[in-house]
Short mmCIF file of C-alpha atoms in Angstrom, two decimals:
data_model
loop_
_atom_site.label_atom_id
_atom_site.label_comp_id
_atom_site.label_asym_id
_atom_site.label_seq_id
_atom_site.Cartn_x
_atom_site.Cartn_y
_atom_site.Cartn_z
CA MET A 9 -75.51 -31.75 -0.95
CA GLU A 10 -75.39 -34.33 -3.78
CA ASN A 11 -74.01 -31.62 -6.12
CA LEU A 12 -70.10 -31.22 -6.35
CA SER A 13 -68.01 -28.60 -8.17
CA ASN A 14 -65.67 -28.88 -10.85
CA ILE A 15 -63.18 -25.75 -10.73
CA ALA A 16 -61.53 -24.08 -13.79
CA GLN A 17 -59.28 -21.46 -14.21
CA SER A 18 -60.23 -19.02 -16.81
CA PRO A 19 -57.50 -16.99 -19.11
CA ASN A 20 -58.66 -13.78 -17.60
CA GLY A 21 -57.82 -15.18 -14.08
CA SER A 22 -61.32 -15.77 -12.73
CA GLU A 23 -62.58 -19.13 -11.25
CA HIS A 24 -65.39 -21.07 -12.76
CA ILE A 25 -67.40 -23.58 -10.93
CA ALA A 26 -68.85 -26.40 -13.06
CA VAL A 27 -72.03 -27.37 -11.43
CA SER A 28 -72.40 -31.55 -11.94
CA ASP A 29 -75.09 -33.75 -10.66
CA ASN A 30 -72.79 -36.78 -10.73
CA THR A 31 -71.19 -37.97 -7.51
CA HIS A 32 -67.65 -37.88 -8.91
CA THR A 33 -65.40 -34.70 -8.92
CA ASN A 34 -63.14 -33.89 -12.06
CA ILE A 35 -60.71 -31.27 -12.58
CA SER A 36 -61.88 -29.08 -15.54
CA SER A 37 -59.43 -28.78 -18.62
CA GLU A 38 -59.73 -26.64 -21.71
CA SER A 39 -61.83 -29.36 -23.39
CA ASP A 40 -64.02 -29.42 -20.55
CA ALA A 41 -64.99 -25.83 -21.70
CA GLU A 42 -66.75 -27.21 -24.41
CA THR A 43 -69.18 -29.52 -22.58
CA ASN A 44 -72.86 -28.46 -21.62
CA ILE A 45 -71.87 -28.00 -17.73
CA PRO A 46 -73.19 -24.68 -16.80
CA LEU A 47 -70.33 -22.46 -15.83
CA ILE A 48 -70.84 -19.78 -12.96
CA THR A 49 -68.24 -16.98 -12.68
CA ILE A 50 -67.10 -15.91 -9.42
CA PRO A 51 -64.30 -12.97 -8.81
CA PRO A 52 -61.03 -14.64 -7.74
CA THR A 53 -60.62 -14.33 -4.07
CA THR A 54 -57.61 -16.86 -3.68
CA LYS A 55 -53.88 -15.49 -3.25
CA ARG A 56 -52.93 -17.73 -6.36
CA SER A 57 -55.81 -15.70 -8.51
CA ALA A 58 -54.59 -12.49 -7.14
CA THR A 59 -50.96 -13.07 -7.72
CA LEU A 60 -51.81 -14.23 -11.53
CA ARG A 61 -53.87 -11.28 -11.95
CA ASN A 62 -51.20 -9.01 -10.79
CA ARG A 63 -48.64 -10.54 -12.99
CA LYS A 64 -50.69 -10.44 -15.89
CA ALA A 65 -51.50 -6.41 -15.14
CA THR A 66 -47.76 -5.72 -14.64
CA GLY A 67 -46.86 -7.81 -17.58
CA ASP A 68 -49.68 -6.82 -20.25
CA ALA A 69 -47.26 -3.76 -21.73
CA VAL A 70 -44.20 -6.02 -22.19
CA ASN A 71 -45.81 -8.91 -23.72
CA ARG A 72 -47.32 -6.88 -26.69
CA THR A 73 -43.63 -6.02 -27.99
CA THR A 74 -41.38 -8.54 -26.51
CA SER A 75 -41.13 -12.42 -26.44
CA PRO A 76 -41.30 -14.33 -23.04
CA ARG A 77 -37.67 -14.91 -22.98
CA GLN A 78 -37.16 -10.82 -23.69
CA THR A 79 -39.55 -10.41 -21.04
CA GLY A 80 -37.78 -12.30 -18.30
CA ARG A 81 -34.36 -10.61 -19.56
CA SER A 82 -36.00 -7.22 -19.47
CA PHE A 83 -37.35 -8.05 -15.51
CA SER A 84 -33.99 -9.33 -14.56
CA LEU A 85 -31.81 -6.25 -15.81
CA ALA A 86 -34.80 -3.93 -14.34
CA ARG A 87 -34.58 -5.75 -11.19
CA ALA A 88 -30.83 -5.42 -11.36
CA ALA A 89 -31.04 -1.87 -11.84
CA ILE A 90 -33.36 -0.92 -9.22
CA MET A 91 -31.11 -3.07 -6.63
CA ILE A 92 -28.23 -1.06 -7.93
CA LEU A 93 -29.99 2.58 -7.83
CA GLN A 94 -32.81 2.25 -5.16
CA PRO A 95 -31.65 3.85 -2.04
CA GLU A 96 -32.02 2.08 1.26
CA LYS A 97 -34.02 4.83 2.54
CA GLU A 98 -35.94 7.86 1.13
CA VAL A 99 -33.92 10.26 0.26
CA GLY A 100 -34.92 13.85 1.45
CA PRO A 101 -34.76 17.08 -0.35
CA SER A 102 -31.46 18.69 -1.08
CA PRO A 103 -30.04 21.82 0.63
CA GLY A 104 -28.85 24.78 -1.10
CA ILE A 105 -25.38 25.95 -1.83
CA TRP A 106 -25.22 28.42 1.39
CA GLN A 107 -26.12 25.30 3.51
CA SER A 108 -24.10 22.55 1.47
CA LEU A 109 -20.76 25.18 2.09
CA ARG A 110 -21.80 25.53 5.88
CA SER A 111 -21.97 21.61 5.89
CA ILE A 112 -18.34 21.18 4.50
CA LEU A 113 -17.25 23.59 6.75
CA LEU A 114 -18.67 21.81 10.06
CA ALA A 115 -18.32 18.05 8.66
CA SER A 116 -15.62 17.33 11.19
CA TRP A 117 -13.26 18.61 13.49
CA LEU A 118 -10.26 17.29 11.28
CA ASN A 119 -10.89 20.42 9.17
CA LEU A 120 -8.82 22.41 11.41
CA LEU A 121 -5.97 20.31 9.92
CA LEU A 122 -6.30 22.24 6.56
CA LEU A 123 -4.47 25.14 7.81
CA PHE A 124 -1.50 22.69 7.13
CA ILE A 125 -1.99 22.90 3.41
CA PRO A 126 -0.84 26.67 2.50
CA VAL A 127 2.11 25.91 5.09
CA SER A 128 3.14 22.67 3.31
CA TRP A 129 3.09 24.41 0.03
CA ALA A 130 5.02 27.70 1.37
CA LEU A 131 7.72 25.19 2.98
CA HIS A 132 8.18 23.73 -0.31
CA PHE A 133 8.62 26.63 -2.16
CA ALA A 134 10.70 28.06 0.52
CA PHE A 135 13.06 25.09 1.98
CA ALA A 136 12.63 22.43 -0.67
CA GLY A 137 15.58 19.83 -0.20
CA GLU A 138 16.59 21.71 3.47
CA LYS A 139 13.79 21.00 5.73
CA ASP A 140 12.72 17.66 4.45
CA THR A 141 11.36 16.25 7.48
CA VAL A 142 9.11 19.20 8.19
CA ILE A 143 7.66 19.28 4.83
CA PHE A 144 6.59 15.67 5.15
CA VAL A 145 4.98 16.10 8.47
CA CYS A 146 2.84 19.32 7.42
CA SER A 147 1.83 17.64 4.01
CA PHE A 148 1.20 14.51 5.84
CA LEU A 149 -1.20 16.32 8.26
CA ALA A 150 -2.85 18.31 5.25
CA ILE A 151 -3.55 15.16 3.40
CA ILE A 152 -5.53 13.60 6.35
CA PRO A 153 -8.60 16.29 6.37
CA LEU A 154 -8.44 16.35 2.57
CA ALA A 155 -9.15 12.27 2.66
CA LYS A 156 -11.88 13.23 5.18
CA LEU A 157 -13.95 15.35 2.59
CA LEU A 158 -13.40 12.70 0.40
CA ALA A 159 -15.11 10.41 2.37
CA PHE A 160 -17.76 12.85 3.09
CA ALA A 161 -18.58 13.45 -0.32
CA THR A 162 -18.47 9.88 -1.08
CA ASP A 163 -21.09 9.25 1.77
CA GLU A 164 -23.31 11.85 0.35
CA LEU A 165 -23.36 10.28 -3.11
CA SER A 166 -23.85 6.75 -1.40
CA LEU A 167 -27.12 8.19 0.04
CA ARG A 168 -28.49 8.26 -3.76
CA VAL A 169 -27.84 4.69 -4.77
CA GLY A 170 -28.16 1.22 -3.21
CA LYS A 171 -26.44 -0.73 -1.01
CA THR A 172 -24.35 -2.42 -3.48
CA LEU A 173 -23.32 0.32 -5.36
CA ALA A 174 -22.85 2.55 -2.04
CA GLY A 175 -19.98 0.19 -0.99
CA LEU A 176 -18.37 0.01 -4.31
CA LEU A 177 -18.41 3.96 -4.33
CA ASN A 178 -16.71 4.04 -0.80
CA ALA A 179 -14.15 1.30 -1.70
CA SER A 180 -13.67 3.14 -5.03
CA LEU A 181 -13.29 6.72 -4.07
CA GLY A 182 -11.65 5.57 -0.79
CA ASN A 183 -8.91 4.51 -2.84
CA THR A 184 -8.30 7.89 -4.62
CA VAL A 185 -5.53 8.84 -2.19
CA GLU A 186 -3.74 5.72 -2.67
CA LEU A 187 -4.14 6.30 -6.47
CA ILE A 188 -2.81 9.67 -6.56
CA VAL A 189 0.16 8.60 -4.43
CA ALA A 190 0.96 5.81 -7.12
CA ILE A 191 0.69 7.99 -9.69
CA ILE A 192 3.03 11.01 -8.58
CA SER A 193 5.71 8.31 -7.55
CA LEU A 194 5.54 6.55 -10.83
CA GLN A 195 6.02 9.82 -12.76
CA LYS A 196 9.11 10.32 -10.28
CA CYS A 197 10.62 6.90 -10.52
CA GLU A 198 10.02 6.01 -6.70
CA LEU A 199 9.11 2.73 -7.83
CA GLN A 200 9.85 1.33 -4.66
CA ILE A 201 7.43 3.50 -2.55
CA ILE A 202 4.69 2.30 -5.12
CA GLN A 203 5.01 -1.17 -4.25
CA SER A 204 5.33 -0.58 -0.53
CA SER A 205 2.29 1.89 -0.44
CA LEU A 206 0.06 -0.83 -2.25
CA VAL A 207 0.96 -3.74 -0.05
CA GLY A 208 0.50 -1.37 3.11
CA SER A 209 -3.18 -0.18 1.95
CA ILE A 210 -3.99 -4.01 1.68
CA LEU A 211 -2.53 -4.78 5.00
CA ASN A 212 -4.12 -1.57 6.89
CA ASN A 213 -7.63 -2.56 5.46
CA LEU A 214 -7.28 -6.22 6.32
CA LEU A 215 -5.98 -6.06 9.51
CA LEU A 216 -6.36 -2.57 11.14
CA VAL A 217 -9.48 -1.40 9.83
CA VAL A 218 -11.29 -4.82 9.94
CA GLY A 219 -9.85 -5.57 13.30
CA MET A 220 -11.03 -2.06 14.79
CA SER A 221 -14.50 -2.68 13.19
CA PHE A 222 -14.84 -6.19 14.77
CA PHE A 223 -13.47 -4.64 18.27
CA ALA A 224 -16.14 -1.67 18.03
CA GLY A 225 -18.80 -3.76 16.89
CA GLY A 226 -17.99 -6.15 19.62
CA ILE A 227 -18.07 -3.77 22.26
CA LYS A 228 -21.75 -3.26 21.65
CA PHE A 229 -22.79 -6.71 20.41
CA GLN A 230 -22.23 -10.01 21.48
CA GLU A 231 -21.80 -11.67 18.12
CA GLN A 232 -22.31 -9.83 14.67
CA GLY A 233 -22.85 -11.81 11.44
CA PHE A 234 -22.18 -10.94 7.77
CA ALA A 235 -23.08 -13.09 4.50
CA GLN A 236 -21.49 -16.08 3.83
CA LEU A 237 -21.49 -16.39 0.47
CA ALA A 238 -20.40 -12.93 -0.62
CA THR A 239 -17.49 -13.30 2.33
CA GLN A 240 -16.50 -16.55 0.46
CA LEU A 241 -16.18 -14.66 -2.89
CA ASN A 242 -14.08 -11.67 -1.42
CA SER A 243 -11.97 -14.19 0.27
CA SER A 244 -11.54 -16.22 -3.05
CA LEU A 245 -10.49 -12.60 -4.78
CA LEU A 246 -8.24 -12.03 -2.05
CA ALA A 247 -6.24 -15.38 -2.33
CA ILE A 248 -5.96 -14.93 -6.08
CA SER A 249 -4.81 -11.30 -5.70
CA VAL A 250 -1.91 -13.14 -3.39
CA ILE A 251 -1.32 -15.62 -5.93
CA ALA A 252 -0.86 -13.27 -8.74
CA VAL A 253 2.02 -11.44 -6.69
CA LEU A 254 3.91 -14.44 -5.19
CA LEU A 255 3.98 -16.29 -9.07
CA PRO A 256 5.90 -13.53 -10.65
CA ALA A 257 7.88 -13.34 -7.78
CA ALA A 258 8.79 -16.92 -7.96
CA LEU A 259 9.71 -16.98 -11.23
CA HIS A 260 12.03 -13.83 -10.91
CA PHE A 261 13.90 -15.64 -8.49
CA SER A 262 13.99 -18.53 -10.78
CA VAL A 263 15.54 -16.73 -13.08
CA VAL A 264 17.92 -14.71 -11.33
CA ASN A 265 21.06 -16.67 -12.36
CA GLY A 266 20.20 -15.87 -15.90
CA THR A 267 21.39 -12.63 -17.65
CA GLU A 268 20.22 -9.35 -16.84
CA ASN A 269 18.40 -8.52 -19.68
CA ASP A 270 16.68 -11.83 -20.22
CA GLY A 271 15.47 -11.91 -16.50
CA THR A 272 14.57 -8.19 -17.00
CA PHE A 273 12.61 -9.20 -20.46
CA ASP A 274 10.92 -11.92 -18.61
CA ILE A 275 9.57 -10.24 -15.59
CA LEU A 276 8.48 -7.19 -17.04
CA SER A 277 6.26 -9.57 -19.42
CA VAL A 278 4.90 -11.68 -16.81
CA SER A 279 3.76 -8.62 -14.80
CA TYR A 280 2.22 -6.93 -17.77
CA GLY A 281 0.35 -10.08 -18.58
CA THR A 282 -0.81 -11.04 -15.21
CA SER A 283 -2.07 -7.19 -14.77
CA ILE A 284 -4.31 -7.44 -17.87
CA ILE A 285 -5.77 -10.91 -16.41
CA LEU A 286 -6.00 -9.10 -13.09
CA LEU A 287 -8.16 -6.28 -14.51
CA PHE A 288 -10.24 -8.75 -16.63
CA LEU A 289 -10.90 -10.72 -13.63
CA TYR A 290 -11.97 -7.43 -11.54
CA PHE A 291 -14.68 -6.03 -14.09
CA SER A 292 -15.85 -9.50 -14.15
CA SER A 293 -16.32 -9.39 -10.24
CA LEU A 294 -18.07 -6.15 -11.13
CA VAL A 295 -20.73 -7.56 -13.36
CA PHE A 296 -21.06 -10.62 -10.68
CA GLN A 297 -21.71 -7.86 -7.99
CA LEU A 298 -23.67 -5.67 -9.84
CA PHE A 299 -26.10 -7.53 -12.39
CA SER A 300 -25.77 -11.21 -12.70
CA HIS A 301 -25.82 -12.06 -8.98
CA ALA A 302 -26.96 -8.94 -7.36
CA SER A 303 -29.27 -10.36 -5.32
CA LEU A 304 -26.60 -12.28 -3.17
CA TYR A 305 -25.81 -8.55 -2.11
CA ALA A 306 -29.22 -7.46 -1.59
CA ASP A 307 -30.33 -6.04 1.92
CA GLU A 308 -32.78 -9.08 2.09
CA ASN A 309 -30.41 -11.56 1.89
CA GLU A 310 -31.38 -14.50 4.16
CA ASP A 311 -27.67 -15.71 3.99
CA THR A 312 -26.85 -12.96 6.97
CA SER A 313 -26.09 -14.14 10.09
CA LYS A 314 -27.95 -11.59 12.67
CA SER A 315 -26.32 -9.84 15.39
CA THR A 316 -26.85 -10.64 19.14
CA ARG A 317 -26.73 -8.35 21.91
CA TYR A 318 -24.93 -9.01 25.49
CA GLY A 319 -27.73 -10.95 27.61
CA VAL A 320 -29.43 -12.25 24.68
CA LYS A 321 -28.95 -16.20 24.77
CA LYS A 322 -31.35 -16.89 22.10
CA HIS A 323 -33.06 -14.99 19.12
CA LYS A 324 -36.42 -16.04 18.25
CA ALA A 325 -35.43 -17.28 14.93
CA GLU A 326 -33.22 -19.93 17.01
CA LEU A 327 -35.89 -21.01 19.44
CA PRO A 328 -37.63 -24.41 18.50
CA ILE A 329 -40.70 -23.98 16.03
CA GLU A 330 -43.21 -24.98 18.68
CA LEU A 331 -42.19 -21.69 21.33
CA GLN A 332 -42.32 -19.63 17.95
CA THR A 333 -45.91 -20.66 17.12
CA SER A 334 -47.32 -21.23 20.84
CA ASN A 335 -48.65 -18.08 21.32
CA ILE A 336 -50.00 -17.00 17.50
CA GLY A 337 -53.22 -15.83 17.92
CA THR A 338 -52.89 -14.81 21.69
CA VAL A 339 -51.89 -12.11 23.83
CA SER A 340 -49.69 -13.05 26.19
CA SER A 341 -48.73 -10.62 29.24
CA ALA A 342 -45.39 -12.12 29.67
CA THR A 343 -44.73 -11.87 25.97
CA SER A 344 -46.19 -8.37 25.49
CA THR A 345 -43.79 -7.62 28.39
CA ALA A 346 -40.73 -8.73 27.18
CA VAL A 347 -41.43 -7.19 23.72
CA ALA A 348 -42.19 -3.59 25.27
CA HIS A 349 -39.19 -3.90 27.36
CA CYS A 350 -36.48 -4.93 25.15
CA PRO A 351 -37.65 -4.08 21.57
CA GLU A 352 -33.69 -3.65 20.49
CA ASP A 353 -33.08 -7.36 21.23
CA ASN A 354 -34.86 -8.57 18.44
CA TYR A 355 -32.76 -9.98 16.04
CA ASP A 356 -33.12 -7.47 13.31
CA VAL A 357 -31.78 -4.22 15.17
CA LYS A 358 -30.91 -2.54 12.38
CA ASN A 359 -34.83 -1.93 11.28
CA SER A 360 -35.57 0.30 14.21
CA SER A 361 -34.25 3.38 12.53
CA GLU A 362 -35.26 2.39 8.91
CA GLU A 363 -38.94 4.58 8.56
CA GLY A 364 -36.85 7.66 8.73
CA LYS A 365 -35.21 9.68 5.85
CA ASN A 366 -32.00 9.69 4.99
CA GLN A 367 -31.35 13.63 4.70
CA PRO A 368 -28.45 14.72 2.73
CA ARG A 369 -26.23 17.35 3.85
CA LEU A 370 -24.84 18.34 -0.02
CA SER A 371 -26.45 19.16 -3.16
CA VAL A 372 -25.33 16.72 -6.09
CA ARG A 373 -23.79 19.58 -7.77
CA VAL A 374 -21.90 20.86 -4.42
CA THR A 375 -20.52 17.20 -3.83
CA VAL A 376 -19.50 16.63 -7.48
CA GLY A 377 -17.65 19.98 -7.07
CA LEU A 378 -16.25 18.70 -3.89
CA LEU A 379 -14.70 15.51 -5.23
CA THR A 380 -13.17 17.89 -8.27
CA VAL A 381 -11.55 20.36 -5.88
CA VAL A 382 -10.57 18.06 -3.24
CA THR A 383 -8.84 15.40 -5.83
CA VAL A 384 -6.70 18.49 -6.86
CA LEU A 385 -5.82 19.84 -3.78
CA VAL A 386 -4.37 16.25 -2.70
CA GLY A 387 -2.50 15.69 -6.13
CA VAL A 388 -0.79 18.92 -5.59
CA THR A 389 -0.07 17.95 -1.73
CA VAL A 390 0.93 14.45 -2.35
CA GLU A 391 3.58 15.80 -4.81
CA TRP A 392 5.28 17.83 -2.14
CA LEU A 393 5.09 14.88 0.19
CA VAL A 394 6.79 12.32 -1.98
CA ASP A 395 9.52 14.98 -2.84
CA SER A 396 10.36 15.06 0.75
CA ILE A 397 10.80 11.59 0.99
CA ASP A 398 14.11 10.78 -0.01
CA GLY A 399 15.37 13.64 2.20
CA MET A 400 13.59 12.53 5.21
CA THR A 401 14.80 8.86 4.69
CA ARG A 402 18.58 10.02 3.84
CA ASN A 403 19.73 9.91 7.43
CA GLY A 404 18.86 6.49 7.78
CA HIS A 405 16.49 7.16 11.17
CA ILE A 406 13.61 5.63 9.10
CA SER A 407 13.41 3.44 6.01
CA LYS A 408 11.14 3.83 2.85
CA GLU A 409 9.77 0.65 3.62
CA PHE A 410 8.14 1.86 6.80
CA ILE A 411 6.83 4.88 5.13
CA GLY A 412 5.48 3.26 2.53
CA VAL A 413 4.04 0.04 4.21
CA ILE A 414 2.66 2.15 7.50
CA ILE A 415 2.81 5.62 7.19
CA LEU A 416 1.19 6.42 3.81
CA PRO A 417 -1.57 3.86 4.02
CA ILE A 418 -2.50 5.36 7.84
CA VAL A 419 -2.99 8.84 5.94
CA CYS A 420 -4.92 7.59 3.37
CA ARG A 421 -7.15 5.58 4.98
CA THR A 422 -7.34 7.11 8.78
CA PRO A 423 -10.80 8.99 7.62
CA ASP A 424 -12.49 6.01 5.72
CA GLY A 425 -11.40 4.00 8.53
CA VAL A 426 -13.28 5.96 10.95
CA THR A 427 -16.28 5.64 8.97
CA ILE A 428 -16.09 1.95 8.44
CA VAL A 429 -15.64 1.63 12.21
CA THR A 430 -18.95 3.81 12.91
CA THR A 431 -20.83 1.72 10.28
CA SER A 432 -20.29 -1.49 12.35
CA VAL A 433 -21.11 0.25 15.83
CA LYS A 434 -24.61 0.92 14.21
CA ASP A 435 -24.73 -3.02 13.14
CA GLU A 436 -23.88 -2.64 9.47
CA LEU A 437 -21.23 -4.80 9.65
CA ASP A 438 -22.03 -6.44 6.00
CA LEU A 439 -21.54 -2.75 4.88
CA SER A 440 -18.44 -2.09 6.95
CA MET A 441 -16.94 -5.63 5.48
CA SER A 442 -18.13 -4.79 1.77
CA ILE A 443 -16.06 -1.44 1.94
CA ALA A 444 -12.81 -2.59 4.04
CA VAL A 445 -12.16 -5.89 2.25
CA GLY A 446 -13.74 -4.40 -1.11
CA SER A 447 -11.02 -1.55 -1.06
CA SER A 448 -8.44 -4.32 -0.47
CA ILE A 449 -9.96 -6.08 -3.47
CA GLN A 450 -9.52 -3.16 -5.47
CA ILE A 451 -6.18 -2.07 -4.68
CA ALA A 452 -5.04 -6.01 -5.50
CA LEU A 453 -7.04 -6.49 -8.64
CA SER A 454 -7.46 -3.25 -10.04
CA VAL A 455 -5.01 -0.41 -8.57
CA THR A 456 -2.32 -2.31 -8.69
CA PRO A 457 -2.52 -3.77 -12.21
CA PHE A 458 -3.50 -0.26 -13.49
CA ILE A 459 -0.26 1.22 -12.05
CA VAL A 460 1.70 -1.36 -13.67
CA LEU A 461 0.07 -1.10 -17.32
CA LEU A 462 0.63 2.87 -16.64
CA GLY A 463 4.17 2.51 -16.29
CA TRP A 464 4.56 0.24 -19.28
CA ILE A 465 2.95 3.17 -21.23
CA MET A 466 5.34 5.75 -19.73
CA GLY A 467 8.36 3.39 -20.03
CA LYS A 468 8.62 3.25 -16.25
CA PRO A 469 9.96 -0.48 -15.67
CA LEU A 470 7.31 -1.38 -12.49
CA THR A 471 6.70 -4.85 -11.97
CA LEU A 472 3.98 -6.80 -10.13
CA PRO A 473 6.79 -8.69 -7.54
CA PHE A 474 7.31 -7.28 -4.16
CA ASP A 475 9.57 -7.05 -1.37
CA PRO A 476 9.79 -10.75 -0.57
CA TYR A 477 9.11 -9.83 3.21
CA GLU A 478 5.66 -7.70 2.29
CA SER A 479 4.68 -10.71 0.14
CA VAL A 480 5.07 -12.79 2.96
CA SER A 481 3.26 -10.50 5.12
CA MET A 482 0.43 -9.79 2.84
CA PHE A 483 -0.28 -13.79 2.52
CA LEU A 484 -0.49 -14.15 6.16
CA ALA A 485 -2.95 -11.36 6.60
CA VAL A 486 -5.25 -12.98 3.90
CA LEU A 487 -4.74 -16.24 5.54
CA THR A 488 -5.56 -15.01 9.03
CA VAL A 489 -8.63 -12.99 7.44
CA ASN A 490 -10.20 -16.06 5.68
CA TYR A 491 -9.64 -17.93 9.10
CA VAL A 492 -11.16 -15.59 11.32
CA VAL A 493 -14.66 -14.76 8.94
CA LEU A 494 -15.07 -18.53 8.18
CA ASP A 495 -17.67 -18.62 10.97
CA ARG A 496 -19.31 -15.39 9.12
CA LYS A 497 -19.61 -14.08 12.89
CA ALA A 498 -17.47 -11.26 14.32
CA ASN A 499 -16.60 -10.55 18.19
CA TRP A 500 -14.27 -8.09 19.65
CA LEU A 501 -11.43 -11.02 20.58
CA GLU A 502 -11.25 -11.45 16.74
CA GLY A 503 -10.94 -7.72 16.04
CA MET A 504 -8.15 -7.79 18.72
CA ILE A 505 -6.36 -10.93 16.91
CA LEU A 506 -6.32 -8.54 13.79
CA MET A 507 -5.14 -5.23 15.44
CA CYS A 508 -2.35 -7.25 17.22
CA LEU A 509 -1.02 -8.78 14.35
CA TYR A 510 -0.87 -5.32 12.42
CA ALA A 511 1.13 -4.00 15.54
CA ILE A 512 3.45 -7.12 15.00
CA LEU A 513 3.92 -6.41 11.36
CA CYS A 514 4.70 -2.49 12.05
CA VAL A 515 7.38 -3.38 14.51
CA THR A 516 9.17 -5.65 12.46
CA PHE A 517 9.09 -3.01 9.44
CA TRP A 518 10.16 -0.48 11.78
CA PHE A 519 13.51 -2.76 12.02
CA TYR A 520 13.40 -4.30 8.16
CA PRO A 521 16.18 -2.20 6.07
CA GLY A 522 14.31 -3.42 2.73
CA ASN A 523 14.90 -5.43 0.19
CA ASN A 524 14.85 -4.63 -3.91
CA PRO A 525 13.41 -8.09 -5.43
CA SER A 526 13.86 -6.45 -8.83
CA GLY A 527 17.40 -5.84 -8.95
CA GLY A 528 18.63 -3.59 -10.99
CA LEU A 529 15.18 -2.68 -12.35
CA LEU A 530 14.23 0.08 -10.17
CA MET A 531 17.61 1.60 -10.60
CA THR A 532 17.06 1.78 -14.44
CA CYS A 533 13.87 3.96 -14.15
CA THR A 534 14.34 7.67 -15.61
#
């Protein structure tokens, strides 16, 4: 044909074909629409036209009342809200009250240890100051099922929100027991227990919990991957948390030759100022994760490395391009046999169970009620436990350092740690890392400065500087974890490295007599 077509885009998204008798093709513009060239309107059929039509249809309501800049901002906020609140899977109907209560009773075999709650209370009122070791052991055993119920209620809340907010909820509510222990210890002037337990919780999360997650996941998978950028940001937050502890400690030892009052004033002022800055940094990280850069933590994040099962040398995504596209459009018997034989060997293993619904075991009201009741029970039981520490350590067989750094974090983190390890076995290592590392970040950047500022309000001289050996241990733990996650891949040997380092710390803290870095500060608490 001699006629050529000029294509122009109409404002409503349709395409106009301008037929011309010339042999040269010119792209129509808005000025060409005023010429005498006849226009033939056809329905939009291209992908670009359909996209423009969809954008116009979804944006008409907003454009009537807002400017383009406001529209973009509203779209970003709406998208962030959806990513935060939208559950990963569709949530099924909530159960009734009796069914929820039955689920609570059958949630875990650890509920059998709930019998130690009345036992520990009775022993406290009957033998306080006489059988402190027995009271400590019973209170210790009573807190474990309570912490498990807290984790159970937290999981039920996490089913109803997005993955990022779920990790934040698990990390936040997972630190409830640590926060209660710190507040009660602060009230009773057990400042050394506070400092040791906070450091011990960070060590427990970074070494024992993460190490067990890597090891358990490495038994099932040859390699597991996680998001690189999110891991690097968490590593940076952990690094500054260690620096925030080491710098005030260095300042304290630098002025130790001065007068006691001057040194006390300096170290307390530095601790309060540093705590305020750490809280500001923590809230900034929340804004970063939940709003401004929420897409980095989304499920579809392409930055996440895929997991590899044993016996699979290369994933499809790692094969050369020509091998990936050679069978497109054909049905090869070998290919279909391989896909039918090992569907789980695909690089996206966790998509196999995403077509179902998340069935909640508790209703929302029962979940909130469970959190409230368990928190009260934990608070009372922890008070009896803290009261028995002095009598238990009086004979010298066990030190407060070992109780604070090793025993108390195990009580607080055991149920949550089991959940984290189970999650990594299900090839959800990103969620496991976000809970474990996120919990450490929350303890370092929010719980610790909050307790320091609360002590300021209550008139308790709690400072940021910890025991020198505890500070060095925390620094080495953060350094080791940063090296392990550097390649954004995990295997069972890396998990074994972290667990062995934690075992070494347990042995050394058993023989460590303890040291009071704040001198007379802890002795003046009333």
